[in-house]
CSV table of C-alpha atoms and ligand atoms in Angstrom, one decimal:
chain,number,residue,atom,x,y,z
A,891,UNK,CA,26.3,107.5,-100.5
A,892,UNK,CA,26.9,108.3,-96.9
A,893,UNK,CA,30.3,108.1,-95.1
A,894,UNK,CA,31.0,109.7,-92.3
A,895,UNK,CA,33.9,111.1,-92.7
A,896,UNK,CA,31.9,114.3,-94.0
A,897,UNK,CA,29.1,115.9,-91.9
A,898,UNK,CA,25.5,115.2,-92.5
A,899,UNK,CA,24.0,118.3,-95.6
A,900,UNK,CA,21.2,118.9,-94.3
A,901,UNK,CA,19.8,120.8,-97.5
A,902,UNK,CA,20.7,122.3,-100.5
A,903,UNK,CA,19.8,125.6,-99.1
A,904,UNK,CA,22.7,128.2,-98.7
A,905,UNK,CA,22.7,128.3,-94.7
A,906,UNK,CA,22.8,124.5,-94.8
A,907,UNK,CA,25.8,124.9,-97.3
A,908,UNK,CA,27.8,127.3,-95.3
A,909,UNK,CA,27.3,124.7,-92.2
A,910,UNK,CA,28.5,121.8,-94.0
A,911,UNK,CA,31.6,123.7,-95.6
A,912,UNK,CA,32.4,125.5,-92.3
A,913,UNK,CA,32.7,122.3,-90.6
A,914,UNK,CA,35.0,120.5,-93.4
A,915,UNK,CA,37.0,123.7,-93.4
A,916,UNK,CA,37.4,123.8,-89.5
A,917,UNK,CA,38.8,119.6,-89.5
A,918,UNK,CA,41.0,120.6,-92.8
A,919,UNK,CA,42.6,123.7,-90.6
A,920,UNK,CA,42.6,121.5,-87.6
A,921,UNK,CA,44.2,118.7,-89.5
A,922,UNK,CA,46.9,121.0,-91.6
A,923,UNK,CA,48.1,122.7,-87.9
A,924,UNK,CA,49.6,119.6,-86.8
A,925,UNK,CA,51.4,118.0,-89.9
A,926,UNK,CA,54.7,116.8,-88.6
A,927,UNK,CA,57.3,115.0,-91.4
A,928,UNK,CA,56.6,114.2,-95.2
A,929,UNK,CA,54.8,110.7,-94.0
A,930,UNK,CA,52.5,113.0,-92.4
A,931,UNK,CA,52.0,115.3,-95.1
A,932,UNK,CA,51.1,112.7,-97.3
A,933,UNK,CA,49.3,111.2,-95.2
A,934,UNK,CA,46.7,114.3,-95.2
A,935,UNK,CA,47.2,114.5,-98.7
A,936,UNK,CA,45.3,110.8,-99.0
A,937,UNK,CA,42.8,111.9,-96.6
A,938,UNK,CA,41.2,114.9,-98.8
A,939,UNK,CA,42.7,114.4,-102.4
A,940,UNK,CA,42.3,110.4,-102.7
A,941,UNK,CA,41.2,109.3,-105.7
A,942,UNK,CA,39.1,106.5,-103.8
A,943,UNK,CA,38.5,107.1,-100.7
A,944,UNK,CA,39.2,111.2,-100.1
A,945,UNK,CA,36.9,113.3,-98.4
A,946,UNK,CA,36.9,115.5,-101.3
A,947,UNK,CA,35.5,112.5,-103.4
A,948,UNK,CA,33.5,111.4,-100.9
A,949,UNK,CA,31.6,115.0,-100.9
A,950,UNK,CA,31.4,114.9,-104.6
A,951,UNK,CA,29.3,111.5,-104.2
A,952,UNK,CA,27.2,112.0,-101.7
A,953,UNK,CA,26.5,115.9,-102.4
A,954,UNK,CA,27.3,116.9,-106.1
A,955,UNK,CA,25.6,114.0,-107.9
A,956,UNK,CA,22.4,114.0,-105.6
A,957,UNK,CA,22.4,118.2,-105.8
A,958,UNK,CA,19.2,119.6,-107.7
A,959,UNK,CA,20.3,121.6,-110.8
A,960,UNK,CA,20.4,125.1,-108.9
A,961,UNK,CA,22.2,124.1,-106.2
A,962,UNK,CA,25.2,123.0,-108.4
A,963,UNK,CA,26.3,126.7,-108.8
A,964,UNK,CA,26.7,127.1,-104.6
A,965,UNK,CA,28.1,123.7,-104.1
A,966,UNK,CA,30.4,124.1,-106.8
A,967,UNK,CA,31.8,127.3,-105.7
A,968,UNK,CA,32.4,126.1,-102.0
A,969,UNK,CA,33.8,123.0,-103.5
A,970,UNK,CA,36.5,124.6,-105.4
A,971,UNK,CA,37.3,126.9,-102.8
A,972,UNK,CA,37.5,123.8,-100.1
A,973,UNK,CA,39.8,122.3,-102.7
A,974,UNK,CA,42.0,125.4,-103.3
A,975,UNK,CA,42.2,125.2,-99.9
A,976,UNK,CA,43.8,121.9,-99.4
A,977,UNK,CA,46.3,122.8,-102.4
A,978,UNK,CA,47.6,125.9,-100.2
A,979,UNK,CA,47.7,123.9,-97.6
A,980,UNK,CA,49.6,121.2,-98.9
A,981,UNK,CA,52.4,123.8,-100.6
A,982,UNK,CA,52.5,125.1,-97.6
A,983,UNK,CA,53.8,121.9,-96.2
A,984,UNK,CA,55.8,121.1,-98.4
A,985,UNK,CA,58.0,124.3,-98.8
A,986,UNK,CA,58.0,123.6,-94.7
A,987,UNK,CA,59.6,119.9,-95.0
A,988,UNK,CA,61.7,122.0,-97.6
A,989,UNK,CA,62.7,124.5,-95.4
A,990,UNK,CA,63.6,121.5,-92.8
A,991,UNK,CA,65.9,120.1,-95.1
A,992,UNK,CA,67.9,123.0,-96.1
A,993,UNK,CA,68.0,124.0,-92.2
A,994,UNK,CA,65.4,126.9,-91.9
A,995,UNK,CA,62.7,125.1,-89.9
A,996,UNK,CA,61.4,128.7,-88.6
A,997,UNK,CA,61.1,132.0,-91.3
A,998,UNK,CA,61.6,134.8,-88.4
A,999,UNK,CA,60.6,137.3,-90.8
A,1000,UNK,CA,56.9,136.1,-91.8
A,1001,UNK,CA,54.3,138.1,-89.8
A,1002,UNK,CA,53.2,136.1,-86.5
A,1003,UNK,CA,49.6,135.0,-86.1
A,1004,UNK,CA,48.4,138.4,-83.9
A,1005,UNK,CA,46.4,136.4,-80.4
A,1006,UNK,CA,42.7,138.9,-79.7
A,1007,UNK,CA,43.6,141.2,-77.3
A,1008,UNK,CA,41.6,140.8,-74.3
A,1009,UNK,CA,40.0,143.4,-72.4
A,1010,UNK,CA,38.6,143.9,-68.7
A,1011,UNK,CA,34.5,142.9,-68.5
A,1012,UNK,CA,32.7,146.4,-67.8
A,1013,UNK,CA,31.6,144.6,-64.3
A,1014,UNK,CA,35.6,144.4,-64.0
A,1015,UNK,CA,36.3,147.5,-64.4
A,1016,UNK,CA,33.6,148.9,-62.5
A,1017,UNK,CA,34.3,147.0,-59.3
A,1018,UNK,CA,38.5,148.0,-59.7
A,1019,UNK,CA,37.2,151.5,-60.0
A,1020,UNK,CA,35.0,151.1,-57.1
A,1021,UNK,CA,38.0,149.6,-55.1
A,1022,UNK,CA,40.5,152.8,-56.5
A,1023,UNK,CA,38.1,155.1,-55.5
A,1024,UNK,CA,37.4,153.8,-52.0
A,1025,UNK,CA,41.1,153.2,-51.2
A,1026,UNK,CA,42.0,156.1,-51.6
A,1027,UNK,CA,40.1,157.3,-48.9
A,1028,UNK,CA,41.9,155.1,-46.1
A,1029,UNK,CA,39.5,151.7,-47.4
A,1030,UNK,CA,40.5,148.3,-47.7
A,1031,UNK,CA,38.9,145.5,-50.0
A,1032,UNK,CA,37.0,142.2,-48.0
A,1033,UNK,CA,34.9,139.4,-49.3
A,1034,UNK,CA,33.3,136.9,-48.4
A,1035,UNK,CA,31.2,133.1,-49.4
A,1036,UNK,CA,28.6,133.8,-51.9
A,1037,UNK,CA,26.8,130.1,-50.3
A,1038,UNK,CA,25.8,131.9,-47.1
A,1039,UNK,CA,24.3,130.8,-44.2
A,1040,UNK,CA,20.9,132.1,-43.2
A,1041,UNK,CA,22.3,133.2,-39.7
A,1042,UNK,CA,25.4,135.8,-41.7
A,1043,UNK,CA,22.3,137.0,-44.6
A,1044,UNK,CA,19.3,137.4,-42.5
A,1045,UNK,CA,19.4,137.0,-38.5
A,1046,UNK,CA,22.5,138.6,-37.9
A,1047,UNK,CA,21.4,142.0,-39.9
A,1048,UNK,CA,18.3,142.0,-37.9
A,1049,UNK,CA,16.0,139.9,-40.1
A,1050,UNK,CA,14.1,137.6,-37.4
A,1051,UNK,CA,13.0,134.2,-38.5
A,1052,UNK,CA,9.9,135.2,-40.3
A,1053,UNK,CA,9.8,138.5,-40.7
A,1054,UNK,CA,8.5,140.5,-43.5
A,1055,UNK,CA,11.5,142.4,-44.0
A,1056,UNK,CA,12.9,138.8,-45.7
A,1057,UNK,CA,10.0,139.0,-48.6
A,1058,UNK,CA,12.2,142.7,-49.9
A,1059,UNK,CA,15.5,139.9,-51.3
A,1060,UNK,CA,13.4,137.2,-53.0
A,1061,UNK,CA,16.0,134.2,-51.9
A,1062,UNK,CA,17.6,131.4,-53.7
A,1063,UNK,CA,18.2,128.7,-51.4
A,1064,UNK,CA,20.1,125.2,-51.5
A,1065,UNK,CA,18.2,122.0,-51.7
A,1066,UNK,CA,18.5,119.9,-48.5
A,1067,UNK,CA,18.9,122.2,-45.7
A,1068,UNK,CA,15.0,121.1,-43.6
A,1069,UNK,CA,17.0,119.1,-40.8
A,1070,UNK,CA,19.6,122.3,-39.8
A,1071,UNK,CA,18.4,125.1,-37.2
A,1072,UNK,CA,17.2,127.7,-39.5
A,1073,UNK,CA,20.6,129.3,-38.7
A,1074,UNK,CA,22.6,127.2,-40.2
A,1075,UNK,CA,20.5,126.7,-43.4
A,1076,UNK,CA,22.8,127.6,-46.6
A,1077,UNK,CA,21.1,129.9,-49.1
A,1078,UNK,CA,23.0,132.2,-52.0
A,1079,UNK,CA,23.7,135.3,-50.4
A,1080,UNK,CA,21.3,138.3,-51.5
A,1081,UNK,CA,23.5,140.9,-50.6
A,1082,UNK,CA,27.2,141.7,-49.7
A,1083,UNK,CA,26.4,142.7,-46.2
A,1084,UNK,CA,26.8,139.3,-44.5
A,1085,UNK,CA,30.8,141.1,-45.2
A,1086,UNK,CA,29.9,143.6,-42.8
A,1087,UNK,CA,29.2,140.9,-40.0
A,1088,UNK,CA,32.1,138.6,-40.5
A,1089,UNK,CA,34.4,141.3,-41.3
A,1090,UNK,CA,33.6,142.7,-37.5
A,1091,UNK,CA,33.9,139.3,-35.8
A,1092,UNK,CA,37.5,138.9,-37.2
A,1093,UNK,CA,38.9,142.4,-36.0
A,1094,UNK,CA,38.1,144.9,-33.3
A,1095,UNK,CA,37.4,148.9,-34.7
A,1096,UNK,CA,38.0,150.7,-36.5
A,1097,UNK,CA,37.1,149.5,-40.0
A,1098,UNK,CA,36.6,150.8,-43.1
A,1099,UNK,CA,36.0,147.9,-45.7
A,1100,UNK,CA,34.6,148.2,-49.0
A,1101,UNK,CA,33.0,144.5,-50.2
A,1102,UNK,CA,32.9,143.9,-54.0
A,1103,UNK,CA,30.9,140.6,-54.4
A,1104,UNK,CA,28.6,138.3,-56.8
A,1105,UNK,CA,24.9,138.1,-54.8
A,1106,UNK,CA,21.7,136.2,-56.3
A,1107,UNK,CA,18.0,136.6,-56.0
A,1108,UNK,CA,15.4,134.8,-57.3
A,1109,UNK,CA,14.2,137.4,-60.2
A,1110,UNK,CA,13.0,137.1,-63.4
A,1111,UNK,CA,15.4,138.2,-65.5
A,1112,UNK,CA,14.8,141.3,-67.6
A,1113,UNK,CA,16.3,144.4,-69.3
A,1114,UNK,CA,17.0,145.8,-65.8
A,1115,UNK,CA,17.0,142.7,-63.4
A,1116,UNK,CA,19.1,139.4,-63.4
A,1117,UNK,CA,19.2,136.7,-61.2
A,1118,UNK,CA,23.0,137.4,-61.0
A,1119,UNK,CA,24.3,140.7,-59.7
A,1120,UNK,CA,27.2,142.5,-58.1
A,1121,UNK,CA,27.4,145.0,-55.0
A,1122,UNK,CA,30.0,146.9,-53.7
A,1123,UNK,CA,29.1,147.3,-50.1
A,1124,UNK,CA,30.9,149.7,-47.7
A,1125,UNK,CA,31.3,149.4,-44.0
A,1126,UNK,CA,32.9,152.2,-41.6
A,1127,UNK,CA,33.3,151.9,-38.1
A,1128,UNK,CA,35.2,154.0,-35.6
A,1129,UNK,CA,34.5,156.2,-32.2
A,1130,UNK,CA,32.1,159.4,-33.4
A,1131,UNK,CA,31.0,158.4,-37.0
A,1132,UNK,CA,28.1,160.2,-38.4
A,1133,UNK,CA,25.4,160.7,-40.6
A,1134,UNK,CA,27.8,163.6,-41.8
A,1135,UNK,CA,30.6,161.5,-42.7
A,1136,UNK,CA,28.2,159.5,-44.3
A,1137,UNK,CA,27.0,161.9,-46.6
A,1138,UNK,CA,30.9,163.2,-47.3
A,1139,UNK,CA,31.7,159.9,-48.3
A,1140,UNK,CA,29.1,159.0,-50.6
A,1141,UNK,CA,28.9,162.6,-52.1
A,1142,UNK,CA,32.6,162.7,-52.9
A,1143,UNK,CA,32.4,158.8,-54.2
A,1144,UNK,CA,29.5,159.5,-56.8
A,1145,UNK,CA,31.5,162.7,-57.9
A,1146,UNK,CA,34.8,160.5,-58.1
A,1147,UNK,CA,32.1,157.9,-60.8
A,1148,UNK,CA,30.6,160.1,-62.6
A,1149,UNK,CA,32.2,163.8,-62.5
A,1150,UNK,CA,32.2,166.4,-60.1
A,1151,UNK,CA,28.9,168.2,-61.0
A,1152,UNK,CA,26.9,165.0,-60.1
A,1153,UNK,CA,24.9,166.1,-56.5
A,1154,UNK,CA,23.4,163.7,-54.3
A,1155,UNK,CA,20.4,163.8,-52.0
A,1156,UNK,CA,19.4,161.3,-49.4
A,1157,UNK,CA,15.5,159.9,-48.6
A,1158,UNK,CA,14.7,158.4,-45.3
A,1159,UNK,CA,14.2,154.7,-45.9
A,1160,UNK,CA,14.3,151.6,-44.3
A,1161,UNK,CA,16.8,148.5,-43.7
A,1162,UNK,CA,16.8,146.4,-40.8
A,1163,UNK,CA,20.3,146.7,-40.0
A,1164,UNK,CA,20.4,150.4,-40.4
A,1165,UNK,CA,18.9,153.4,-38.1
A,1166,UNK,CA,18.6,155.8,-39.9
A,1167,UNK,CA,18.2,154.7,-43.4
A,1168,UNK,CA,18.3,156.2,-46.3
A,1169,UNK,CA,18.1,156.4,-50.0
A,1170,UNK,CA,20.8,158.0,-51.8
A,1171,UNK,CA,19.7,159.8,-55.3
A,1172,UNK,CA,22.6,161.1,-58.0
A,1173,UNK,CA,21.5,164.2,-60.3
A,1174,UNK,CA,20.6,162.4,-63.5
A,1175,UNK,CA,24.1,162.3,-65.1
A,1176,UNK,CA,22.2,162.6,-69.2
A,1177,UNK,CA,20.2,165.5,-68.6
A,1178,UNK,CA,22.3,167.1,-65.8
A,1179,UNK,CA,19.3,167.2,-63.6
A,1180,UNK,CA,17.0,168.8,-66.2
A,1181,UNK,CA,14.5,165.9,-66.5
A,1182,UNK,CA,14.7,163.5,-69.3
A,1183,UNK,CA,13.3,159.8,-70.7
A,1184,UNK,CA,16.3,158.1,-68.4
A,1185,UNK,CA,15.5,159.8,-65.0
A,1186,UNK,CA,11.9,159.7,-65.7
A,1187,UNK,CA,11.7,163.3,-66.4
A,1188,UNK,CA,12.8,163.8,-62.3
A,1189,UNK,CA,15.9,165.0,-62.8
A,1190,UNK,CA,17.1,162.6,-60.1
A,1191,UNK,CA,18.6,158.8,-60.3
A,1192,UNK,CA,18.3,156.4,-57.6
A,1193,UNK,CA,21.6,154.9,-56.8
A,1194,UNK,CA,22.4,153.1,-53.3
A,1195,UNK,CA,20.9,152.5,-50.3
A,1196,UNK,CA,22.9,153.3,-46.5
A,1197,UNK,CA,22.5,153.9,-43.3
A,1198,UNK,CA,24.7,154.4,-39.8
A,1199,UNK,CA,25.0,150.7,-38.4
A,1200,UNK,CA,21.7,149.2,-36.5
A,1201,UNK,CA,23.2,149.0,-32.6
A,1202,UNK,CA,21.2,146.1,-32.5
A,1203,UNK,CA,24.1,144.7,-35.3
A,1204,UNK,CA,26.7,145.4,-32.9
A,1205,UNK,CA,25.0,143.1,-30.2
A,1206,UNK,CA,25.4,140.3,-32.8
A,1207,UNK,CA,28.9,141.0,-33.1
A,1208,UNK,CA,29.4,141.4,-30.0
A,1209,UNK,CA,29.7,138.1,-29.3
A,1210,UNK,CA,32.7,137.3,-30.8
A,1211,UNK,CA,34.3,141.2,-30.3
A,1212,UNK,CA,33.2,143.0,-27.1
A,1213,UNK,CA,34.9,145.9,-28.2
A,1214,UNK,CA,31.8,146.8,-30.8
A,1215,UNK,CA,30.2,148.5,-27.6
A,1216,UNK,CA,27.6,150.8,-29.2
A,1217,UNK,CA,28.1,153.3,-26.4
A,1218,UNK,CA,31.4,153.9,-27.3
A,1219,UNK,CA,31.5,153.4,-31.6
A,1220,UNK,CA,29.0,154.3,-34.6
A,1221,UNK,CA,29.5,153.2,-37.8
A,1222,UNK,CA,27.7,153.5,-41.3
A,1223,UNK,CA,27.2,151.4,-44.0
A,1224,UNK,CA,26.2,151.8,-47.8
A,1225,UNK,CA,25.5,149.1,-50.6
A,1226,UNK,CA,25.4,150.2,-54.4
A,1227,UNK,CA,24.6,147.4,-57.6
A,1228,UNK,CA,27.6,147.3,-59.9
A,1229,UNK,CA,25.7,146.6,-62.4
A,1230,UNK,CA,23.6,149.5,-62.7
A,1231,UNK,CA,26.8,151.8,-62.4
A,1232,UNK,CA,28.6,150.1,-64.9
A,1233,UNK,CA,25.0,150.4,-67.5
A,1234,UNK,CA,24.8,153.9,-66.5
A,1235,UNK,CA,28.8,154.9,-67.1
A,1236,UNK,CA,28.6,152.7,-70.4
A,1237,UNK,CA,25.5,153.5,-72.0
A,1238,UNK,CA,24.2,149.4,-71.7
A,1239,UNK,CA,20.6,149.5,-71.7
A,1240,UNK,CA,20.0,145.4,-71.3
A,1241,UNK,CA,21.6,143.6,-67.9
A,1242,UNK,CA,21.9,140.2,-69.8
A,1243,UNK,CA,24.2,141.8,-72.1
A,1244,UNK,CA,26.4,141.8,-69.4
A,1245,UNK,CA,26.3,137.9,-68.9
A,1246,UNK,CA,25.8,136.8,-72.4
A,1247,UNK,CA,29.7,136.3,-73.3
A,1248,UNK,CA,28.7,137.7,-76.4
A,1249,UNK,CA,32.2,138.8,-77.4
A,1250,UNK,CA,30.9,141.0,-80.1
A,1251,UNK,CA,29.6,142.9,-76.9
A,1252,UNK,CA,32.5,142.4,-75.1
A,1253,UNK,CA,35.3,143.8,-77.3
A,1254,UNK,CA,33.6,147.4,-77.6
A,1255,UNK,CA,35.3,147.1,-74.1
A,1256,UNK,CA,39.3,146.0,-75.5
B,2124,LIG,N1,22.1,145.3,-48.4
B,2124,LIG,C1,21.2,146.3,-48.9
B,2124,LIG,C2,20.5,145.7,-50.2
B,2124,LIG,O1,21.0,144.8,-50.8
B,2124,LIG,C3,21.9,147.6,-49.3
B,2124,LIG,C4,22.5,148.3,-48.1
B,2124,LIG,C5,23.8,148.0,-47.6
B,2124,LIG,C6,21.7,149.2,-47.3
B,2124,LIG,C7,24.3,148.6,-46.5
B,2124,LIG,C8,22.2,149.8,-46.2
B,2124,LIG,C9,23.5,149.5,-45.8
B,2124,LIG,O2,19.4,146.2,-50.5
């Protein structure tokens, strides 16, 4: 017999079981939470208990009769219980329609159903701890369109059309864009510096702007990479910054995230929009600088890459804000991943947990 007022057993198997009964079980609940008057009540009673035509009935046709002689012991058991069920259920309300009558609708003193507490994502709390730790040091927060255009990710920063420097932020771009100037093209941004350059066309110096943000690339996701990730990028811009401030700022920030014996050290490297660049290493905050499986046994962590602000950037901007004259300012800019700080701080070994949604994940967090 088949009716499809129960779902589909698949087997007689316990997994199969547990499916079947969860579903019934979820409907019954569902059904019970909005019973409203004694027609209604009855009305639900019909649906499971019938003699004829109940779902209850219905389950012991199509599943019970057909069951193989050791599954009669599991499907029993879940039976009775599913039954049990609809009994509580049905006291319940009826002492309700009782308590209606006699004028005590709501019982103030039975315990309420207790909501899950939420709590903030580790990214969350990461990027607001980013944002505390920057703004107190005179920063405020910008942001800016995660669908960038190729002029605001790549030319403006000093990436020509074409030029290798592109091939470092493997690019994700939208379908469509072959009949725009390359400039105008639309792509997911690959890092939060675009910020940098929009934030200076809106407002004359001095800035100092720290840029949380989602970016993208085109990566194969693994237990360190995702095609998803955040930044927090940093921009300051006034008359006589320098590499010193630089330094001050970024040594005091990775002392503000992860203690104050973390040191830093900074490695010449390369980013088109930055001259000089540099590399900025924390002492490995497990081992304390010793050496150990996490820092590869260097005793050093690579963290963030910076840089004081390419003057070429500044003849970009300087076509909406004359006053970035690189005669007469310097800047420096830094960008760290998020995502690696949070993993470090929290001891997550695998980026995907991070985007799974898994909440069993998640409430080690609440
Ligand atoms: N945007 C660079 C990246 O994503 C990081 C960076 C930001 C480097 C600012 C220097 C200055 O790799």
């Amino acid at each position: 017999m088949s009716d499809d007022s129960i779902p589909q057993l698949r087997g007689y198997d316990d997994a199969s079981l547990d499916r079947a009964f969860a579903s019934l079980t979820a409907d019954l609940e569902r059904g019970a939470g909005s019973l409203n008057g004694a027609d209604a009540v009855e009305q639900f009673r019909l649906e499971w208990l019938g003699r004829k035509h109940g779902r209850l009935k219905t389950v012991s046709e199509a599943w019970l009769k057909t069951a193989p002689p050791e599954a009669r012991r599991p499907l029993g058991q879940r039976f009775n219980g599913l039954k049990e069920r609809i009994e509580a259920l049905l006291t319940d309300a009826a002492a309700g329609k009782h308590r209606a009558a006699t004028g005590a609708a709501i019982d103030v003193t039975l315990p309420g159903t207790r909501p899950q507490l939420g709590a903030e994502h580790p990214i969350v709390r990461t990027w607001h701890e980013a944002v505390r730790i920057f703004a107190a040091m005179g920063y405020s927060v910008g942001t800016g369109p995660e669908v960038e255009t190729d002029y605001y990710n790549f030319e403006s920063l000093n990436f020509p059309p074409n030029h290798p420097a592109r091939d470092t932020q493997d690019t994700l771009v939208v379908v469509g864009q072959e009949r725009k100037p390359l400039r105008d093209r639309l792509l997911m941004r690959t890092h939060t510096s675009p910020v940098q350059i929009r934030t200076m066309e809106q407002q004359p110096p001095p800035i100092r702007l720290v840029i949380p943000g989602k970016v993208h690339r085109n990566d194969a996701a693994d237990a360190t990479h995702s095609p998803i990730f955040h930044q927090v990028e940093g921009l300051c811009v006034d008359e006589g910054i320098t590499f010193g401030d630089l330094k001050g700022t970024l040594d005091h920030a990775m002392k503000a995230f992860f203690g104050s014996s973390v040191k830093t050290r900074f490695f010449p490297s390369f980013f088109p929009f930055t001259e000089p660049s540099a590399d900025v290493q924390i002492s490995c905050i497990f081992c304390g600088g010793k050496g150990c499986r996490k820092c590869k046994h260097s005793g050093w962590i690579e963290l963030l890459g910076c840089g004081m602000v390419d003057p070429a950037i500044f003849g970009f901007v300087r076509q909406k804000q004359p006053a970035y004259d690189p005669e007469k300012i310097s800047g420096f800019a830094f960008g760290m991943g998020l995502d690696r700080i949070a993993m470090m701080k929290y001891g997550i070994s695998d980026i995907g947990l991070l985007f799974s949604g898994d909440v069993r994940f998640l409430e080690q967090f609440a």
